[in-house]
Amino acid sequence: MQQKIPFYLLVILLICLGLGSAVYRHINLEIPWLPGETREVWSVEARVEFTALGEPVIAQMAIPETQQGFTLLEQSTASPGFGLSYLTEENIPAVRWSTQDAAGKQVLYYRAQFLLDAQQQRPWPDAPQVLAAPILSETTALVAERLIEQARLQSADQITMAAQLLNILQSDDQQVQLLLQDRSVEEAAMLLMQLAAIPARQVTALRLKNSRRNQDSRAYLMVYDTVHDVETEDQRVAFFNLATGKEGRPQRLLIWELGDRPLIDLEGGRNTRISFSMQRDVAPVQQALEQKYADVSAMQISLHSLPLEEQKLFRGLLLIPVGVMMVMLMRVLVGLRTSGTFMPVLIALALMQTALGAGLAGFVLLVVSGLVVRSYLSRLNLLLVARISAVIIIVILLTATFSVLAYNLRIVEGLNIIFFPMIIIAWTIERMSLLWEEEGGGEVMKQGGGSLLVALLAYVVMSNQYVQHLTFNFPGLQLVLLALVLLLGSYTGYRLIELFRFNALHGRNRNAAK
Amino acid sequence: MSWFISPRKLREQGVLGMNQRNIEYISGYNDRRLFPLVDDKLKTKQLAMSAGLTVPPLVGVVEYQHQVNSIGELLKSQDAFCIKPSKGSGGKGILVIHDHDDQSYFKPNNQALTLADIKRHTSNILAGLFSLGGQPDKAIIEYLIHFDESFANYSYEGVPDIRIIVFKGFPVMAMMRLSTAASDGKANLHQGAVGVGIDIVSGKASYAIQHDRPVAKHPDTGMLLSDICIEGWPGLLNMAARCYEMSGLGYLGVDIVLDARQGPMLLELNARPGLAIQIANNQGLLKRFDAISALEDVHMPPEQRVDFVQRSFSA
């Protein structure tokens, strides 16, 4: 009994490790427990149009980054004839197009894909320095002073104060009109922020709406609350729509540029116009995550970082333990006999490639015709290796024949027969035919039926989308399976079939009494 | 009678299940490296002879193909013999010849074979046609057992044999296997042979089954099975008990045949004995195993172990 304790500790350790890694992946990599969840992926395209003057052209456009609520998946440009460089190491990321000589109308495209991502919590850049206000005329300075004073009385901190100021700017107040006489609302807002010493950025943002073309960007004011900065590490930020003065960041507001700068700097051209179009795609979580973690840190290494082909391979491989588990359950707990221990798993794998009905029919057809041929071979008294080799060749020939026949009879499912593992089928035929000679047809039916039944069960479990989702996305669960297999391997209780087999022992006490 | 028995009742009866047999008894008491001793009949035979146990006398061994040609010389001295593969299982590849005149060799059903037939059969054995996994094998030619006339009517074609389960050297349970027409003359229970539970104390039949269900008479000959009584029973128990020292296997199935002239002979040993013997005896193995495991001193000579069994396991 003593050596049992380390064993159970091992089993518990394996289960904890497996479940732990699954929970870790769920929380940190936001992989859902269940399949079928979707995410929004937005494609945003900026179209830059200008007239080139026939001299060297440099166009530098600010580009968006991963930010709270959005993860940048990929970006691309279309700009024939222009040299291209991404300036992502700069403070404000940008894309720069350049060419030696261009004349006439030019169109440049920049496209980015964003994952709408509630988990993305990248912090905003630090609050900017409050710049000294420009020198103003006396009346303007006085008006501004008064407005700020009025707002200060009605506010608690920098953000509420900004809200008040922007609110006032929207009013028809005479003082406000004075302020707006020779400047735009945006400029007036920034001026007031500077005078009130509130750190703020004027940012360019896009409201994402599905299938929109020719959208213009919107001007937002991003206000920092630096007073709280000391106690709490994170800074509070508020967004104000400068057109309406309303506070708040709608869910699908993509901040395109944070640098207090115009969206585009153009040398060698004029009549610049930028318009945006956007398109929403609903992608399965799987696909969205694959893109999100396409370039991952070591901590987040996962199967999603493999090329698609290999991923597909692993998707299948990781299902095998589930099938093996089913075989164990059937053999150890139920006591079904199968021909070839894990042959049912391989059949189940093959069935997953084919349609179920067609696959089963094909399999039975192959095995039965293989048995017929094999019964002739057994009369030749061949050596084992020669016999198996002959059976393999015959199985392959039969497969080819059936495929061609099925195709010509317009039974497309018939082609699926090629997914069956030929060598395994050859061994199955060999074993069954030996069994037939030694134990008779009944035993062949019993074991063949048992194999098919287990294969069907394994197929049902392995083709279940929940099982597929869990095994592929949480490879740690394999450790749990391993623990269960270890436990099952030390099970010494009765098999279900033995309850029937030993049924005759029922009457022992009664007989003894006679 | 219901269709199944509850696990609790099975446990009460002390029935050994397949999982428990594999884990606790076969892997627990049988050292893997000892398996070749019992899987190869020639090795078992040599081992038994050096231990002084009676075995069917060896006429000869054919190990290489070139020896096949001189097999006629070898067979001259024997009226009746059988040729079997050394590593065969389940009675495969056993050829029985009960009479010959050096030209025609007669099988028990009086079908005549030529010497060439015998040679081909021997070649097949050497090539591994009948051995596990098709590995090359040796052919054993041995004395044909003349089975005891008293059992002539209890068996259809084949030779009845007696299986004794030996645990840690103690013979704990026994049964006699009688071939039937359904089992095609083979003594395999799952093919339909009759299993007769033998009382370990007296050597008398206590119960009988076919296809896991009780029977009273032999299905082909109609003989009453409860009349079976094995003479010289303690001798068989002693022989079985001594196989423990000989093989080193703690959980062992010993197969013995009764020869009319030379008495009990050790046929073969089995390191993975089946569980049907429990049904044939209408009794579980576990209680007897536990009684032996409970013994403080199991290092007794074989006779003492048989004594213990006959005292403890009266029906």
Short mmCIF file of N, CA and C in Angstrom, two decimals, chain B residues 201-276:
data_model
loop_
_atom_site.label_atom_id
_atom_site.label_comp_id
_atom_site.label_asym_id
_atom_site.label_seq_id
_atom_site.Cartn_x
_atom_site.Cartn_y
_atom_site.Cartn_z
N VAL B 201 -9.93 -31.55 -2.46
CA VAL B 201 -9.60 -32.49 -1.39
C VAL B 201 -9.69 -33.94 -1.88
N SER B 202 -10.82 -34.24 -2.56
CA SER B 202 -11.07 -35.65 -2.88
C SER B 202 -10.75 -36.04 -4.30
N GLY B 203 -10.68 -35.07 -5.21
CA GLY B 203 -10.48 -35.41 -6.61
C GLY B 203 -11.75 -35.86 -7.30
N LYS B 204 -12.89 -35.57 -6.66
CA LYS B 204 -14.17 -35.95 -7.27
C LYS B 204 -14.82 -34.74 -7.92
N ALA B 205 -15.62 -35.01 -8.95
CA ALA B 205 -16.29 -33.91 -9.63
C ALA B 205 -17.25 -33.22 -8.68
N SER B 206 -17.30 -31.88 -8.73
CA SER B 206 -18.22 -31.19 -7.85
C SER B 206 -19.25 -30.39 -8.61
N TYR B 207 -18.97 -30.06 -9.85
CA TYR B 207 -19.82 -29.15 -10.60
C TYR B 207 -19.35 -29.21 -12.03
N ALA B 208 -20.18 -28.82 -12.99
CA ALA B 208 -19.70 -28.82 -14.37
C ALA B 208 -20.39 -27.75 -15.18
N ILE B 209 -19.68 -27.23 -16.13
CA ILE B 209 -20.25 -26.18 -16.98
C ILE B 209 -19.89 -26.41 -18.44
N GLN B 210 -20.75 -25.87 -19.31
CA GLN B 210 -20.37 -25.71 -20.71
C GLN B 210 -20.88 -24.34 -21.13
N HIS B 211 -20.07 -23.60 -21.86
CA HIS B 211 -20.42 -22.23 -22.24
C HIS B 211 -20.82 -21.40 -21.03
N ASP B 212 -20.08 -21.53 -19.95
CA ASP B 212 -20.31 -20.76 -18.73
C ASP B 212 -21.64 -21.05 -18.03
N ARG B 213 -22.34 -22.12 -18.44
CA ARG B 213 -23.61 -22.45 -17.79
C ARG B 213 -23.57 -23.90 -17.31
N PRO B 214 -24.23 -24.19 -16.18
CA PRO B 214 -24.11 -25.54 -15.61
C PRO B 214 -24.64 -26.62 -16.56
N VAL B 215 -23.96 -27.79 -16.56
CA VAL B 215 -24.47 -28.97 -17.28
C VAL B 215 -24.33 -30.17 -16.35
N ALA B 216 -25.12 -31.20 -16.59
CA ALA B 216 -25.05 -32.40 -15.75
C ALA B 216 -24.41 -33.55 -16.51
N LYS B 217 -24.64 -33.61 -17.83
CA LYS B 217 -24.15 -34.75 -18.61
C LYS B 217 -23.25 -34.26 -19.74
N HIS B 218 -22.36 -35.14 -20.18
CA HIS B 218 -21.54 -34.78 -21.33
C HIS B 218 -22.45 -34.66 -22.55
N PRO B 219 -22.41 -33.54 -23.27
CA PRO B 219 -23.38 -33.31 -24.35
C PRO B 219 -23.30 -34.34 -25.48
N ASP B 220 -22.16 -34.98 -25.69
CA ASP B 220 -22.05 -35.94 -26.80
C ASP B 220 -22.25 -37.38 -26.36
N THR B 221 -21.69 -37.74 -25.21
CA THR B 221 -21.75 -39.13 -24.79
C THR B 221 -22.84 -39.38 -23.77
N GLY B 222 -23.39 -38.32 -23.20
CA GLY B 222 -24.47 -38.47 -22.24
C GLY B 222 -24.04 -39.03 -20.90
N MET B 223 -22.73 -39.12 -20.65
CA MET B 223 -22.25 -39.65 -19.37
C MET B 223 -22.49 -38.63 -18.26
N LEU B 224 -22.86 -39.16 -17.11
CA LEU B 224 -23.12 -38.29 -15.96
C LEU B 224 -21.77 -37.75 -15.45
N LEU B 225 -21.62 -36.45 -15.47
CA LEU B 225 -20.33 -35.84 -15.14
C LEU B 225 -20.00 -35.95 -13.65
N SER B 226 -21.05 -36.03 -12.83
CA SER B 226 -20.78 -36.03 -11.39
C SER B 226 -20.14 -37.34 -10.93
N ASP B 227 -20.09 -38.36 -11.83
CA ASP B 227 -19.46 -39.62 -11.46
C ASP B 227 -17.95 -39.60 -11.58
N ILE B 228 -17.42 -38.52 -12.17
CA ILE B 228 -15.98 -38.47 -12.39
C ILE B 228 -15.24 -38.46 -11.08
N CYS B 229 -14.24 -39.33 -10.99
CA CYS B 229 -13.40 -39.35 -9.80
C CYS B 229 -11.98 -39.67 -10.27
N ILE B 230 -11.05 -38.81 -9.91
CA ILE B 230 -9.68 -39.01 -10.38
C ILE B 230 -8.88 -39.80 -9.37
N GLU B 231 -8.35 -40.93 -9.83
CA GLU B 231 -7.59 -41.76 -8.90
C GLU B 231 -6.20 -41.19 -8.70
N GLY B 232 -5.64 -41.43 -7.56
CA GLY B 232 -4.30 -40.94 -7.26
C GLY B 232 -4.25 -39.42 -7.20
N TRP B 233 -5.32 -38.83 -6.71
CA TRP B 233 -5.44 -37.38 -6.69
C TRP B 233 -4.30 -36.68 -5.96
N PRO B 234 -3.91 -37.18 -4.77
CA PRO B 234 -2.80 -36.50 -4.07
C PRO B 234 -1.54 -36.44 -4.92
N GLY B 235 -1.31 -37.47 -5.77
CA GLY B 235 -0.14 -37.45 -6.64
C GLY B 235 -0.18 -36.29 -7.60
N LEU B 236 -1.38 -36.00 -8.14
CA LEU B 236 -1.52 -34.87 -9.06
C LEU B 236 -1.27 -33.56 -8.34
N LEU B 237 -1.82 -33.48 -7.12
CA LEU B 237 -1.63 -32.23 -6.36
C LEU B 237 -0.15 -32.00 -6.08
N ASN B 238 0.55 -33.08 -5.74
CA ASN B 238 1.98 -32.95 -5.46
C ASN B 238 2.74 -32.49 -6.69
N MET B 239 2.37 -33.08 -7.82
CA MET B 239 3.04 -32.71 -9.06
C MET B 239 2.83 -31.22 -9.33
N ALA B 240 1.56 -30.75 -9.17
CA ALA B 240 1.25 -29.35 -9.42
C ALA B 240 2.04 -28.46 -8.46
N ALA B 241 2.08 -28.87 -7.18
CA ALA B 241 2.76 -28.04 -6.18
C ALA B 241 4.24 -27.91 -6.50
N ARG B 242 4.83 -28.98 -7.02
CA ARG B 242 6.27 -28.93 -7.30
C ARG B 242 6.60 -28.03 -8.50
N CYS B 243 5.61 -27.76 -9.32
CA CYS B 243 5.85 -26.87 -10.47
C CYS B 243 6.21 -25.46 -10.01
N TYR B 244 5.82 -25.12 -8.78
CA TYR B 244 6.14 -23.79 -8.27
C TYR B 244 7.64 -23.62 -8.10
N GLU B 245 8.26 -24.56 -7.43
CA GLU B 245 9.72 -24.49 -7.25
C GLU B 245 10.41 -24.55 -8.61
N MET B 246 9.83 -25.36 -9.48
CA MET B 246 10.45 -25.57 -10.77
C MET B 246 10.43 -24.31 -11.63
N SER B 247 9.28 -23.60 -11.63
CA SER B 247 9.13 -22.47 -12.56
C SER B 247 9.38 -21.13 -11.89
N GLY B 248 9.18 -21.06 -10.56
CA GLY B 248 9.34 -19.77 -9.88
C GLY B 248 8.14 -18.86 -10.05
N LEU B 249 7.09 -19.32 -10.72
CA LEU B 249 5.91 -18.48 -10.95
C LEU B 249 4.94 -18.62 -9.78
N GLY B 250 4.49 -17.48 -9.24
CA GLY B 250 3.63 -17.51 -8.06
C GLY B 250 2.17 -17.76 -8.39
N TYR B 251 1.80 -17.48 -9.63
CA TYR B 251 0.41 -17.67 -10.05
C TYR B 251 0.45 -18.45 -11.34
N LEU B 252 0.04 -19.69 -11.26
CA LEU B 252 0.41 -20.64 -12.31
C LEU B 252 -0.76 -21.56 -12.62
N GLY B 253 -0.92 -21.86 -13.91
CA GLY B 253 -1.87 -22.89 -14.29
C GLY B 253 -1.09 -24.12 -14.74
N VAL B 254 -1.34 -25.27 -14.09
CA VAL B 254 -0.60 -26.50 -14.42
C VAL B 254 -1.57 -27.43 -15.16
N ASP B 255 -1.15 -27.88 -16.34
CA ASP B 255 -1.99 -28.81 -17.11
C ASP B 255 -1.41 -30.21 -17.03
N ILE B 256 -2.23 -31.14 -16.57
CA ILE B 256 -1.77 -32.52 -16.36
C ILE B 256 -2.67 -33.45 -17.16
N VAL B 257 -2.06 -34.49 -17.78
CA VAL B 257 -2.89 -35.52 -18.43
C VAL B 257 -2.65 -36.85 -17.71
N LEU B 258 -3.63 -37.72 -17.80
CA LEU B 258 -3.50 -39.03 -17.16
C LEU B 258 -3.20 -40.06 -18.23
N ASP B 259 -2.03 -40.69 -18.14
CA ASP B 259 -1.67 -41.73 -19.09
C ASP B 259 -2.03 -43.08 -18.49
N ALA B 260 -2.62 -43.95 -19.30
CA ALA B 260 -3.11 -45.24 -18.79
C ALA B 260 -1.96 -46.06 -18.23
N ARG B 261 -0.76 -45.93 -18.82
CA ARG B 261 0.35 -46.78 -18.39
C ARG B 261 1.26 -46.09 -17.38
N GLN B 262 1.50 -44.80 -17.59
CA GLN B 262 2.52 -44.16 -16.75
C GLN B 262 1.95 -43.16 -15.74
N GLY B 263 0.64 -43.09 -15.62
CA GLY B 263 0.06 -42.21 -14.62
C GLY B 263 0.06 -40.76 -15.04
N PRO B 264 -0.07 -39.84 -14.08
CA PRO B 264 -0.16 -38.41 -14.42
C PRO B 264 1.13 -37.89 -15.05
N MET B 265 0.98 -37.11 -16.08
CA MET B 265 2.12 -36.50 -16.75
C MET B 265 1.88 -35.01 -16.88
N LEU B 266 2.95 -34.22 -16.65
CA LEU B 266 2.84 -32.77 -16.78
C LEU B 266 2.85 -32.40 -18.25
N LEU B 267 1.79 -31.76 -18.71
CA LEU B 267 1.70 -31.42 -20.13
C LEU B 267 2.31 -30.06 -20.41
N GLU B 268 1.79 -29.05 -19.74
CA GLU B 268 2.39 -27.72 -19.92
C GLU B 268 2.01 -26.82 -18.76
N LEU B 269 2.69 -25.69 -18.72
CA LEU B 269 2.42 -24.69 -17.69
C LEU B 269 1.88 -23.43 -18.35
N ASN B 270 1.11 -22.68 -17.60
CA ASN B 270 0.53 -21.47 -18.15
C ASN B 270 0.70 -20.33 -17.14
N ALA B 271 1.35 -19.25 -17.58
CA ALA B 271 1.58 -18.12 -16.68
C ALA B 271 0.39 -17.16 -16.66
N ARG B 272 -0.57 -17.38 -17.55
CA ARG B 272 -1.75 -16.50 -17.58
C ARG B 272 -3.02 -17.35 -17.56
N PRO B 273 -3.21 -18.14 -16.52
CA PRO B 273 -4.37 -19.03 -16.53
C PRO B 273 -5.69 -18.26 -16.51
N GLY B 274 -6.68 -18.81 -17.21
CA GLY B 274 -7.97 -18.15 -17.34
C GLY B 274 -8.81 -18.21 -16.08
N LEU B 275 -9.97 -17.58 -16.16
CA LEU B 275 -10.81 -17.44 -14.97
C LEU B 275 -12.01 -18.38 -14.96
N ALA B 276 -12.19 -19.11 -16.05
CA ALA B 276 -13.39 -19.93 -16.16
C ALA B 276 -13.41 -21.04 -15.10
#
